[in-house]
Coordinates of C-alpha atoms and ligand atoms in Angstrom, one line a residue:
X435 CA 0.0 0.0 0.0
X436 CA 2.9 2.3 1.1
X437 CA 4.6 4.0 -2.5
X438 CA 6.2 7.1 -2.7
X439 CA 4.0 7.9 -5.0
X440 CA 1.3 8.8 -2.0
X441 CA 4.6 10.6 0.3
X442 CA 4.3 13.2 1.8
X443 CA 6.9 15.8 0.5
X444 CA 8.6 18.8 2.7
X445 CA 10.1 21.7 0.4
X446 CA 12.2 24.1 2.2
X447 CA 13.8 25.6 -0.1
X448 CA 12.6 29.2 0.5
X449 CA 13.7 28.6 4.1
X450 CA 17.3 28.9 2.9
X451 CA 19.4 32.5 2.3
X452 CA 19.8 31.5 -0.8
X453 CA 16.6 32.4 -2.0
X454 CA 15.0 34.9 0.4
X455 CA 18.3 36.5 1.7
X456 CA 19.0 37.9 5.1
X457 CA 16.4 36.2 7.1
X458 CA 16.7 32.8 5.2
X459 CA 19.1 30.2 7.2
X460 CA 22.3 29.4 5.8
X461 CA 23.5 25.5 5.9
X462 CA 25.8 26.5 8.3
X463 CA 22.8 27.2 10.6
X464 CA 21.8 24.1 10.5
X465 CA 25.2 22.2 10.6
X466 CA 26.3 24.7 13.9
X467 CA 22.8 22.6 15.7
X468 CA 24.5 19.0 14.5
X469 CA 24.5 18.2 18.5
X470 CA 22.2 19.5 19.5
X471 CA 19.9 17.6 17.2
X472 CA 21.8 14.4 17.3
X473 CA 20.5 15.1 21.4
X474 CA 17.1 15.7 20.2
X475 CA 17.0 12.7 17.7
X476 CA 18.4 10.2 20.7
X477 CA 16.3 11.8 23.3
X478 CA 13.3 11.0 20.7
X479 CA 14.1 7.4 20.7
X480 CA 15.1 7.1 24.3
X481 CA 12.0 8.3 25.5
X482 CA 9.9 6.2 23.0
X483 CA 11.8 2.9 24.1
X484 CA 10.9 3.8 27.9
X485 CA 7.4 4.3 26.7
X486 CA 7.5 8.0 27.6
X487 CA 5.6 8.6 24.4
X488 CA 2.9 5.9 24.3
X489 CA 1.9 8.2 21.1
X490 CA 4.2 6.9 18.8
X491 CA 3.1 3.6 19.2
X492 CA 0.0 4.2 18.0
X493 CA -0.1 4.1 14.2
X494 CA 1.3 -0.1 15.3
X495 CA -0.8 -1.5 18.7
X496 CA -4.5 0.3 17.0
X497 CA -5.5 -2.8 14.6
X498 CA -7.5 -4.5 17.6
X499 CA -8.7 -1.5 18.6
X500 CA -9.4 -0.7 14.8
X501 CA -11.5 -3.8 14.6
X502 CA -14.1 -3.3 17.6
X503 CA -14.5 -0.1 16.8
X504 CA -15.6 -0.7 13.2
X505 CA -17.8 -4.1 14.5
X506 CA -19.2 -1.2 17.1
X507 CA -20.2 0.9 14.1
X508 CA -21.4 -1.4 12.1
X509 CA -23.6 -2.9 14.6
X510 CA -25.2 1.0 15.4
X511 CA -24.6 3.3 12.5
X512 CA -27.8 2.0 10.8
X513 CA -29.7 2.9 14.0
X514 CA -28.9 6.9 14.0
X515 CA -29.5 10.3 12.4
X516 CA -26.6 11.8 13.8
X517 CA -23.3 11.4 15.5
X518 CA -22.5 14.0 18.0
X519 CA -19.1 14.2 19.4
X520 CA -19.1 16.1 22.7
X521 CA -15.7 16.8 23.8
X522 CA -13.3 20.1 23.3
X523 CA -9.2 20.7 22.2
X524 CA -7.7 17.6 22.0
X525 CA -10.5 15.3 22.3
X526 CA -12.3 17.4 19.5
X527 CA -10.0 19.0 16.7
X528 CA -8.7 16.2 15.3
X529 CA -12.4 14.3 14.5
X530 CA -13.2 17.6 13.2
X531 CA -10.0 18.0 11.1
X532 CA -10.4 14.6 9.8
X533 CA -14.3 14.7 8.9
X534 CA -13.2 17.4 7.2
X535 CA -10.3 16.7 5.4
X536 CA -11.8 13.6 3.9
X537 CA -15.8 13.7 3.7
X538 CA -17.5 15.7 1.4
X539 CA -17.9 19.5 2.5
X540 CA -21.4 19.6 2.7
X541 CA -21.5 15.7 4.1
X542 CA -24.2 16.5 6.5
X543 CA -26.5 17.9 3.3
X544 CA -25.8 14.7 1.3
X545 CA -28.6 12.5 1.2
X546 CA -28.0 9.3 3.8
X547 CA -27.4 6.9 0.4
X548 CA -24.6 9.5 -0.5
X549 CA -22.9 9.4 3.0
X550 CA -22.4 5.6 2.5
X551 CA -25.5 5.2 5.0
X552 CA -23.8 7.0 7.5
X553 CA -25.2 9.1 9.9
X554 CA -24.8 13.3 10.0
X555 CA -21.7 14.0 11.8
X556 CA -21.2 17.0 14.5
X557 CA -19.0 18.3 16.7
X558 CA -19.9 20.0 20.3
X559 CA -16.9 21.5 21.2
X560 CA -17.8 24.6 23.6
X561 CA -20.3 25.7 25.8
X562 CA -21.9 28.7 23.9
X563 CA -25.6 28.3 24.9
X564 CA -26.8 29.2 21.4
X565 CA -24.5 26.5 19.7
X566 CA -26.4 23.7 21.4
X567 CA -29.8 25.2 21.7
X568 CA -29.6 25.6 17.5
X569 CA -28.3 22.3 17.5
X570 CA -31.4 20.8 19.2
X571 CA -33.1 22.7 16.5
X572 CA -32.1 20.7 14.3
X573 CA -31.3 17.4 15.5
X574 CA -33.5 15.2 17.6
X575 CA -31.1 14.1 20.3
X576 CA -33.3 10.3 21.1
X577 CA -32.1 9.2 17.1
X578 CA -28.6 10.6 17.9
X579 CA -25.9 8.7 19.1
X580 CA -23.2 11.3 21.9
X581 CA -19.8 10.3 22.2
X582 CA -18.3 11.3 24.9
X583 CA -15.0 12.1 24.6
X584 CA -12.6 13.4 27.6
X585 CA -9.0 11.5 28.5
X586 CA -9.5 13.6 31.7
X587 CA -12.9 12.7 32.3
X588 CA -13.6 15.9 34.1
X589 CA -13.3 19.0 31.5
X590 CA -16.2 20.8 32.6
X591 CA -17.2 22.0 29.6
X592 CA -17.4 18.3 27.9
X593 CA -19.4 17.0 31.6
X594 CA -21.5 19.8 31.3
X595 CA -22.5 19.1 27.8
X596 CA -22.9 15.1 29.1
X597 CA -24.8 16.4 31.6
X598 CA -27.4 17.8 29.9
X599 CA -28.1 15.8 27.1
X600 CA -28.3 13.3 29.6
X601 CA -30.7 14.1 31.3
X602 CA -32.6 15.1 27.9
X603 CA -32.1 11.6 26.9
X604 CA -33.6 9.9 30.1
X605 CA -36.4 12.0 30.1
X606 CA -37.4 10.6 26.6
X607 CA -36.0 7.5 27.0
X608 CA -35.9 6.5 30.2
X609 CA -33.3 3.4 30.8
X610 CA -33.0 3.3 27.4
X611 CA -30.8 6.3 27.0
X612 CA -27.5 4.6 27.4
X613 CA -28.0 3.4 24.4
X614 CA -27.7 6.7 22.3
X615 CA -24.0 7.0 24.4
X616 CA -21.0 6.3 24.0
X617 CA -17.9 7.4 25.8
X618 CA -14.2 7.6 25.2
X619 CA -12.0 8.2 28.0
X620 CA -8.9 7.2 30.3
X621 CA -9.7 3.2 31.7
X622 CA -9.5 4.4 35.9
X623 CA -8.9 8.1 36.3
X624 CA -11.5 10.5 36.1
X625 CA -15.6 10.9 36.5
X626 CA -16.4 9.9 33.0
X627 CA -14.8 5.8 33.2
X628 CA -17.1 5.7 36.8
X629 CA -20.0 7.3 35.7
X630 CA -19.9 4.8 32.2
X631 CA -19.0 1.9 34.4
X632 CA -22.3 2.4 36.8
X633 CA -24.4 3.4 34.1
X634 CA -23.6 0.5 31.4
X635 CA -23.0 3.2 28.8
X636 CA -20.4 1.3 26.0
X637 CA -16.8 2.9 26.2
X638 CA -13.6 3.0 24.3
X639 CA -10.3 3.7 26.3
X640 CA -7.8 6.2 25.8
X641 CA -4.4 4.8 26.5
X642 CA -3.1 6.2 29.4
X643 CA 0.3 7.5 28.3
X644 CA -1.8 9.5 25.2
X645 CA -2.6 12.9 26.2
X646 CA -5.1 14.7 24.7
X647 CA -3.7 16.3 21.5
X648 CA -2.0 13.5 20.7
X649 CA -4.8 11.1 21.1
X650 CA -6.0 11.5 17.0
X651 CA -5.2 7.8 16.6
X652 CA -6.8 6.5 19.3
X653 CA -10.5 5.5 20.0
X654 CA -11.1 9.7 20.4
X655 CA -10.4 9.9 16.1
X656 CA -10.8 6.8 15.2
X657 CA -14.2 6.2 16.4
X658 CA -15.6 9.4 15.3
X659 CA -14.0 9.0 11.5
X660 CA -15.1 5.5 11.7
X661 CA -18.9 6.6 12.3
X662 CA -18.3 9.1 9.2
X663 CA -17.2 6.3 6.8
X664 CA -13.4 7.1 6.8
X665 CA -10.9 4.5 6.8
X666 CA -9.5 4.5 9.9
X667 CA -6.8 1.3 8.8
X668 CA -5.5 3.5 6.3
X669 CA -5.2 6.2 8.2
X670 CA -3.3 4.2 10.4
X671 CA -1.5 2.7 7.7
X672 CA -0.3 6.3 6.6
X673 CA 0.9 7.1 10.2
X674 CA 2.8 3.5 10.8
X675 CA 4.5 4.7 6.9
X676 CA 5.7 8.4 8.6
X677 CA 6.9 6.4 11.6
X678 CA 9.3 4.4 9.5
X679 CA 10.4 8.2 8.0
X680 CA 11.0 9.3 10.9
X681 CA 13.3 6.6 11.9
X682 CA 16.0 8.2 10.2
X683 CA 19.0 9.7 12.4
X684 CA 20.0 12.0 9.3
X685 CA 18.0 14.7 9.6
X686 CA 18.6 15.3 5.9
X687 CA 16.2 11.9 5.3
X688 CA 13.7 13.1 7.9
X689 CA 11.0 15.3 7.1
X690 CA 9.3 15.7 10.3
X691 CA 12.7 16.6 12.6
X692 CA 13.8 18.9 9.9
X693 CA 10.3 20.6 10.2
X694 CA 10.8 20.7 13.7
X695 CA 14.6 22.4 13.4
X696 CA 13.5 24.6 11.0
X697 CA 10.7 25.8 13.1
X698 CA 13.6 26.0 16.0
X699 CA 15.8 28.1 13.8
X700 CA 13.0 30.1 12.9
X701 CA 12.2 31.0 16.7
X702 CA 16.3 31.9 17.5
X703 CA 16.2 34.3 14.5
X704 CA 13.3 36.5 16.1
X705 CA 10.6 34.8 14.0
X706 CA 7.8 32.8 16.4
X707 CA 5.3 33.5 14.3
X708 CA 4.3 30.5 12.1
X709 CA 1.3 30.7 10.0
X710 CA -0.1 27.1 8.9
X711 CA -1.4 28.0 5.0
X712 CA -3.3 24.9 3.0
X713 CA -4.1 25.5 -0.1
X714 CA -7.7 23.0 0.6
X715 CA -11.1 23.4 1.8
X716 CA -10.6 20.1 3.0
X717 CA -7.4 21.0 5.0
X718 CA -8.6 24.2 6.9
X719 CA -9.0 22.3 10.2
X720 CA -6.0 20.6 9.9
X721 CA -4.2 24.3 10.7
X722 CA -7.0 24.4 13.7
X723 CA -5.9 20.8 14.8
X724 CA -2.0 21.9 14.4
X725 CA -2.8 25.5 16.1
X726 CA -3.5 23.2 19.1
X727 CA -0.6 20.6 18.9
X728 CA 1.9 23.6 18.4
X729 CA 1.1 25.8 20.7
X730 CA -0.1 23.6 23.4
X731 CA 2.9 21.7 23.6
X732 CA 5.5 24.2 23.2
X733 CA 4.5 27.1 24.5
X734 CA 5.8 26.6 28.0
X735 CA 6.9 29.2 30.7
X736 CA 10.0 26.3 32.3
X737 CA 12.6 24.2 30.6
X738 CA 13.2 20.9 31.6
X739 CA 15.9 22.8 34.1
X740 CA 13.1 24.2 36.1
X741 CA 14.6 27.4 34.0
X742 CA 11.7 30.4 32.9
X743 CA 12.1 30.4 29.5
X744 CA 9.0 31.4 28.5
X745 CA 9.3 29.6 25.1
X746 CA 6.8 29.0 22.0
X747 CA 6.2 29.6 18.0
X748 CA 2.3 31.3 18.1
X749 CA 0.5 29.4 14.9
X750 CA -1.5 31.3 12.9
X751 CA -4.3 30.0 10.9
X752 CA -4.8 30.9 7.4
X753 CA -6.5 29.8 4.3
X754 CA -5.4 29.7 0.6
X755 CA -6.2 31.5 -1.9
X756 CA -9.2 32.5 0.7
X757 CA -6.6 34.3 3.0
X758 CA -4.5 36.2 -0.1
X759 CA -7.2 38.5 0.1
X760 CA -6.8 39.2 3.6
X761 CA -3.7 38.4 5.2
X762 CA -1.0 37.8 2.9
X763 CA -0.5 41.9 2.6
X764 CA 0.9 41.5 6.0
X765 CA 2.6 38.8 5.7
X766 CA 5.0 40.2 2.6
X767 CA 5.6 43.9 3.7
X768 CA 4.9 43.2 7.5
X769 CA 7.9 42.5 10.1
X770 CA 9.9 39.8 9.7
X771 CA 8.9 37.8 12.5
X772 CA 7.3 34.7 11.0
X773 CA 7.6 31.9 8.8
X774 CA 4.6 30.7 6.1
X775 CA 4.3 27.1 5.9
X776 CA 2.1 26.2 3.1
X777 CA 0.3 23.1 2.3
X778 CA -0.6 22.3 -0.9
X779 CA -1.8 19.5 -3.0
X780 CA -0.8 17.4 -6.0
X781 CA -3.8 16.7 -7.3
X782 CA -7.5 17.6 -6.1
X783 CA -10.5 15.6 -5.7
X784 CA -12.5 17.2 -8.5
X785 CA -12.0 19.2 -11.6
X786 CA -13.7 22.5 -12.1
X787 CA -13.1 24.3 -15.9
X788 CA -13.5 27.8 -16.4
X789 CA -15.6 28.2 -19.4
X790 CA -13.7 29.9 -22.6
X791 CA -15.8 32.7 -22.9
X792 CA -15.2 36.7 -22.7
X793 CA -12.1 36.2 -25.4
X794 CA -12.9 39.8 -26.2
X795 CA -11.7 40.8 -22.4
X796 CA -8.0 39.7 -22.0
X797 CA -8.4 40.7 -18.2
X798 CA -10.8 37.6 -17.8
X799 CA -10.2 36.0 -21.4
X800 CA -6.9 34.2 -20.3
X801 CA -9.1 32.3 -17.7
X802 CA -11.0 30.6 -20.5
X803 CA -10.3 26.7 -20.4
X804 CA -7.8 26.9 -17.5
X805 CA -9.0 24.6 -14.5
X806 CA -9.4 25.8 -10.9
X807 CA -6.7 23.2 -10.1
X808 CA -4.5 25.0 -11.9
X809 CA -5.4 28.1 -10.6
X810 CA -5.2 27.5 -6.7
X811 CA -1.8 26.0 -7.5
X812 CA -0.6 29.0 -9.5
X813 CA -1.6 30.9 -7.0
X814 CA -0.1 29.2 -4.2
X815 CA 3.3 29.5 -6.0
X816 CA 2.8 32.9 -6.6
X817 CA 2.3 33.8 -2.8
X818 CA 5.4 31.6 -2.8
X819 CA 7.2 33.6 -4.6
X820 CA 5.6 36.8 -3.3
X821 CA 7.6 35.7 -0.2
X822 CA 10.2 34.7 -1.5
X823 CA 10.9 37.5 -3.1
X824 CA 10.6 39.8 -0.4
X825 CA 13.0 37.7 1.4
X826 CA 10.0 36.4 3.5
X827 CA 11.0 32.7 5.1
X828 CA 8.2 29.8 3.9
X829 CA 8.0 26.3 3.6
X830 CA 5.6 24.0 1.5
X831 CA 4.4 20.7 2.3
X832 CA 2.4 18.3 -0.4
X833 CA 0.5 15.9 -0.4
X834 CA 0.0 13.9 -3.5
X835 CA -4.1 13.5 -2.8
X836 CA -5.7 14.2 0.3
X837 CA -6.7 10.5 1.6
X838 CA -6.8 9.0 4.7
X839 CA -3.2 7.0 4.4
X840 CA -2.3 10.6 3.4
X841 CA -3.2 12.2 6.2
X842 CA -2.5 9.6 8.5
X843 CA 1.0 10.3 7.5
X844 CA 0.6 14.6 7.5
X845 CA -0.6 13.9 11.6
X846 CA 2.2 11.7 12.5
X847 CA 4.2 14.2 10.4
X848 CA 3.4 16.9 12.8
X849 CA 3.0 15.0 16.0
X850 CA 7.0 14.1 15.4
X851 CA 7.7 17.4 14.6
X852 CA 6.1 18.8 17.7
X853 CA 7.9 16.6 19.8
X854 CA 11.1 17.0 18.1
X855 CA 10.7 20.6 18.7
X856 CA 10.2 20.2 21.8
X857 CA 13.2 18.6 22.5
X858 CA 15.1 21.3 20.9
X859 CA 13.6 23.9 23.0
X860 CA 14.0 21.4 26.2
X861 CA 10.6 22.1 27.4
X862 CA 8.1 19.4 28.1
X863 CA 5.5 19.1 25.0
X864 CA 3.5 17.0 26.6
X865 CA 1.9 18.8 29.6
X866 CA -0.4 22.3 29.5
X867 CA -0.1 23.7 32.9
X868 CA -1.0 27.2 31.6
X869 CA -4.7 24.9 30.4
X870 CA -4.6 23.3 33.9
X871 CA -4.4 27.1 35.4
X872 CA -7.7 27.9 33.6
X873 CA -9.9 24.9 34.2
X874 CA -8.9 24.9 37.9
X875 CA -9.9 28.4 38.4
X876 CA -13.0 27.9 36.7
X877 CA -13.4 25.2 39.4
X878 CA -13.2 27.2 42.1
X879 CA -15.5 30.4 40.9
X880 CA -18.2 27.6 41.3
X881 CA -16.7 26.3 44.7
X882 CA -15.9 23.1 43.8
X883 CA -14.3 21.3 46.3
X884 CA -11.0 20.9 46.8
X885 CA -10.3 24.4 45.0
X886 CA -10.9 26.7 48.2
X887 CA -6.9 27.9 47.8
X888 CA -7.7 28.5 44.4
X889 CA -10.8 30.5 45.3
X890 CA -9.6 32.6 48.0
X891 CA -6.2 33.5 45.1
X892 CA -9.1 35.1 42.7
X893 CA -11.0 36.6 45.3
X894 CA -8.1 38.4 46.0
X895 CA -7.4 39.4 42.3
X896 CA -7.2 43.3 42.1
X897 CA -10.9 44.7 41.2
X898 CA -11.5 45.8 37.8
X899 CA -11.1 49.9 37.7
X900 CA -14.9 51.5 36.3
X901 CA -12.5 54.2 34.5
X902 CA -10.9 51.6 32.1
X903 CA -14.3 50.7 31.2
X904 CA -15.6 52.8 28.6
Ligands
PA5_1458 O1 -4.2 18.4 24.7 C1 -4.8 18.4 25.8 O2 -4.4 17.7 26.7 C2 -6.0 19.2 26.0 O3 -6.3 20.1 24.9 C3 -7.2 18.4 26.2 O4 -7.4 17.6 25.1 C4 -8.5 19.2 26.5 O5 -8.2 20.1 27.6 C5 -9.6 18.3 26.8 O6 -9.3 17.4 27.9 P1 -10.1 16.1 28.2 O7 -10.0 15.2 27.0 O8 -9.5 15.6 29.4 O9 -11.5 16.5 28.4

C-alpha cells in the first residue's frame, strides 16, 4: 500500500538565504545545531523505548482496537441520524479535522445513500448556549448517538454538555438512554470511566500514556471517523508509513525533525510567528488541529531545568487562496517575524473548468479553459514567490491526494515534529499547565471542592477599575 507515490513531501527551499536572503538560514545554521539535534533525535528514541511517548506507538498496537470499533459501528450506525461528538481541544480537533479533510464538505446535506449510510456528523466543542440550543433545532437528540470524549474525564465543559443531554435523553428515554452514548476516556482516572461503568454506557479507552492532542489515533479519532465512513486502517497505515520516515538519524532523510529544526531556527532568528497556510477546503482544520498541537505543547513558561524560558512559536491559521485577500499583505511587507508554511496538494479531488468565454476581455479572457486546479496552485506558487521574493522565510508541504493514508502520515508528520521541537527547545510538550491554570480556576468560581486555595487566590485578584471601562 505504502509508494512514494502517495509521500508526503517537505520543500524548504525558500527557508534557505539563498533564496530569500537575510532572514533565510544558511546551511551552516543548521550544521552549527549537529549536536544539538543528534541530542534531540536520541532523546526522541530514548524516550519512545521507555514508553514516555505511548503516542508513537499508536499508528502499530490500534489494529485490535481498529477492529471493535468498526464491529461497534457497524452494529449502530444504521440505527442513527446523527453522531455527536461532545468533547473540546484535543478530544475534539482532530475528528473535526479529519471529517473534514476527507468527507464531502457539505456531508451533512448529502442525502444518507450519498454518505455511505452514514449518519450526519457533528462536533460540540464549547459551551456557547446558542450552539447547542440551535443544535437541538435541528437534531432530535433520542435518534442521535453522543460520544463522549474526555482523557480527563472531568473537563467541565465536555461533563457539562454530558450532563445535559443526559438528562434530555432519560427523560425521553428512560433506561434506554445509554444506548444513544458512548464514551471515550482514560480506563481508571477520572468521572467519566465511573459514571460509564455504573451506568452501562459502551466505552472506548484512551491509552493512558496519550494525552489529549495526541490522542487523534486513538478510539477519540478513530471512532468518530469510523462513524463518518473514513478509513480509519489507512489512516493508520499512513501514520505507521511516517513512523518508518521518521526513523532516520540523518535529519537530511527526515522530514518531520527537519520541520521541527526549522521551526527552531525560525524562533532563534526572532521569527515565532508561524502561520499554517493549506491551499484546501478540505485542510482548513487541519491548521486548527496543528494550532493546538503547536502551541499547546511548546509554549511553555520552564525548561526541563526548572529554568523560565517562557518559550513557544504562536500558529497562525490561514486559508489559501481564501486568506490572499486578507492576510498575505501583512505577511510580505509586515515584520519579519514569521515563517509561512504552506500546504498544498498534487492533485485535487474534483476538476472544475473555467468556461472559454469573454475572449474579447484579455483581463478575464486568459481564464478561459484553465482549471481551478490550476489556478489554486498558481496561486499558491505565486504567494510563494511573493515571499520569497521579499525575502519572507516559507515552507511548503504536499500531499500527492488528500486520503486517509495521506493524512495519516501529514498527523504523525506533525505530532514528530512537535515533539522533536520540543526537544530542541528542552521544554516538556506533553503537559499544558498554563490549560490546567484555567480549568482549575473555573473550578473554584463555582466552589468546587477541593479548590478553596484557588478560590480565595481570585478573590483576591485586584478589582477591575470602572475608569478603564468605557
Ligand atoms: O491536549 C490536551 O491535553 C487538552 O487540549 C485536552 O485535550 C483538553 O483540555 C480536553 O481534555 P479532556 O480530554 O481531558 O476533556
Amino acid at each position: 500500500m505504502a509508494t512514494t507515490h502517495e509521500q508526503l513531501r517537505l520543500d524548504y527551499n525558500n527557508m534557505m538565504a539563498e533564496f530569500v536572503g537575510e532572514h533565510g538560514f544558511s546551511p551552516d545554521d543548521i550544521q552549527a545545531l549537529s549536536a544539538k539535534v543528534r541530542a534531540a533525535t536520541a532523546a526522541m528514541k530514548d524516550k519512545r523505548a521507555k514508553g514516555l511517548m505511548d503516542w508513537r506507538d499508536l499508528p502499530h498496537n490500534q489494529a485490535a482496537v481498529a477492529d471493535d470499533i468498526l464491529a461497534y459501528v457497524a452494529s449502530k450506525a444504521d440505527g442513527f441520524e446523527a453522531f455527536v461528538v461532545l468533547g473540546i481541544g484535543g478530544s475534539a480537533l482532530g475528528p473535526m479535522a479529519v471529517q473534514q479533510a476527507i468527507n464531502h464538505p457539505y456531508y451533512n446535506e448529502l442525502p444518507r445513500e450519498k454518505r455511505g449510510g452514514f449518519p450526519k456528523f457533528y462536533v460540540v466543542d464549547n459551551v456557547d448556549p446558542e450552539r447547542l440550543v440551535y443544535l437541538f433545532n435541528i437534531i432530535e437528540p433520542e435518534k442521535c448517538l453522543f460520544n463522549v470524549i474526555s482523557k480527563s474525564g472531568s473537563t467541565s465543559e465536555t461533563m457539562s454538555q454530558f450532563m445535559i443531554i443526559k438528562q434530555m435523553l432519560e427523560d425521553k428515554l428512560g433506561q434506554d438512554a445509554r444506548r444513544n452514548i458512548v464514551c471515550t476516556t482514560d480506563s481508571e482516572k477520572g468521572n467519566l470511566i465511573k459514571i460509564a461503568k455504573q451506568e452501562g454506557y459502551k466505552t472506548f479507552i484512551i491509552p493512558s500514556g496519550v494525552g489529549g492532542r495526541f490522542s487523534e489515533l486513538t478510539p477519540v479519532g478513530l471512532l468518530p471517523a469510523a462513524f463518518a465512513g473514513i478509513d480509519i486502517r489507512a489512516l493508520l497505515a499512513g501514520a505507521a508509513f511516517m513512523d518508518k520516515m521518521c526513523e532516520a538519524d540523518d535529519i537530511s532523510q527526515n522530514s518531520a525533525h527537519m520541520y521541527g529544526l526549522l521551526n527552531y531556527i525560525a524562533m532563534q532568528k526572532a521569527m515565532p510567528m508561524s502561520v499554517m497556510m493549506p491551499y484546501a477546503d478540505s485542510l482548513k482544520f487541519i491548521a486548527d488541529w496543528y494550532a493546538q498541537l503547536w502551541a499547546e505543547s511548546l509554549g511553555k513558561k520552564f525548561d526541563n531545568g526548572g529554568n523560565v524560558v517562557n518559550v513557544g512559536p504562536t500558529p497562525v491559521k490561514a486559508l489559501g487562496v481564501t486568506d490572499q485577500h486578507s492576510q498575505v499583505q501583512l505577511y510580505v511587507e509586515g515584520p519579519y517575524d514569521k515563517i509561512v508554511v504552506f500546504i498544498g496538494v498534487d492533485e485535487y479531488r474534483e476538476t472544475v473548468t473555467i468556461p472559454t468565454i469573454y475572449g474579447d476581455i484579455p483581463s478575464l479572457g486568459f481564464l478561459g479553459g484553465v482549471t481551478h486546479n490550476r489556478l489554486i496552485t498558481a496561486m499558491q506558487h505565486s504567494t510563494e514567490y511573493a515571499l520569497m521574493a521579499n525575502g519572507r522565510p516559507n515552507m511548503t508541504i504536499t500531499l500527492p491526494r488528500v486520503n486517509e493514508f495521506t493524512l495519516g502520515q501529514l498527523l504523525y508528520f506533525f505530532e514528530v515534529a512537535t515533539g522533536f521541537a520540543g526537544e530542541l527547545l528542552n521544554i516538556d510538550a506533553f503537559d499544558q499547565p498554563g490549560v490546567e491554570e484555567g480549568k482549575n480556576a473555573t473550578y473554584a468560581m463555582f466552589g468546587r471542592p477541593g479548590y478553596e486555595d484557588k478560590k480565595k487566590e481570585l478573590d483576591a485578584r485586584p478589582a477591575k477599575k470602572d475608569s478603564y471601562v468605557i
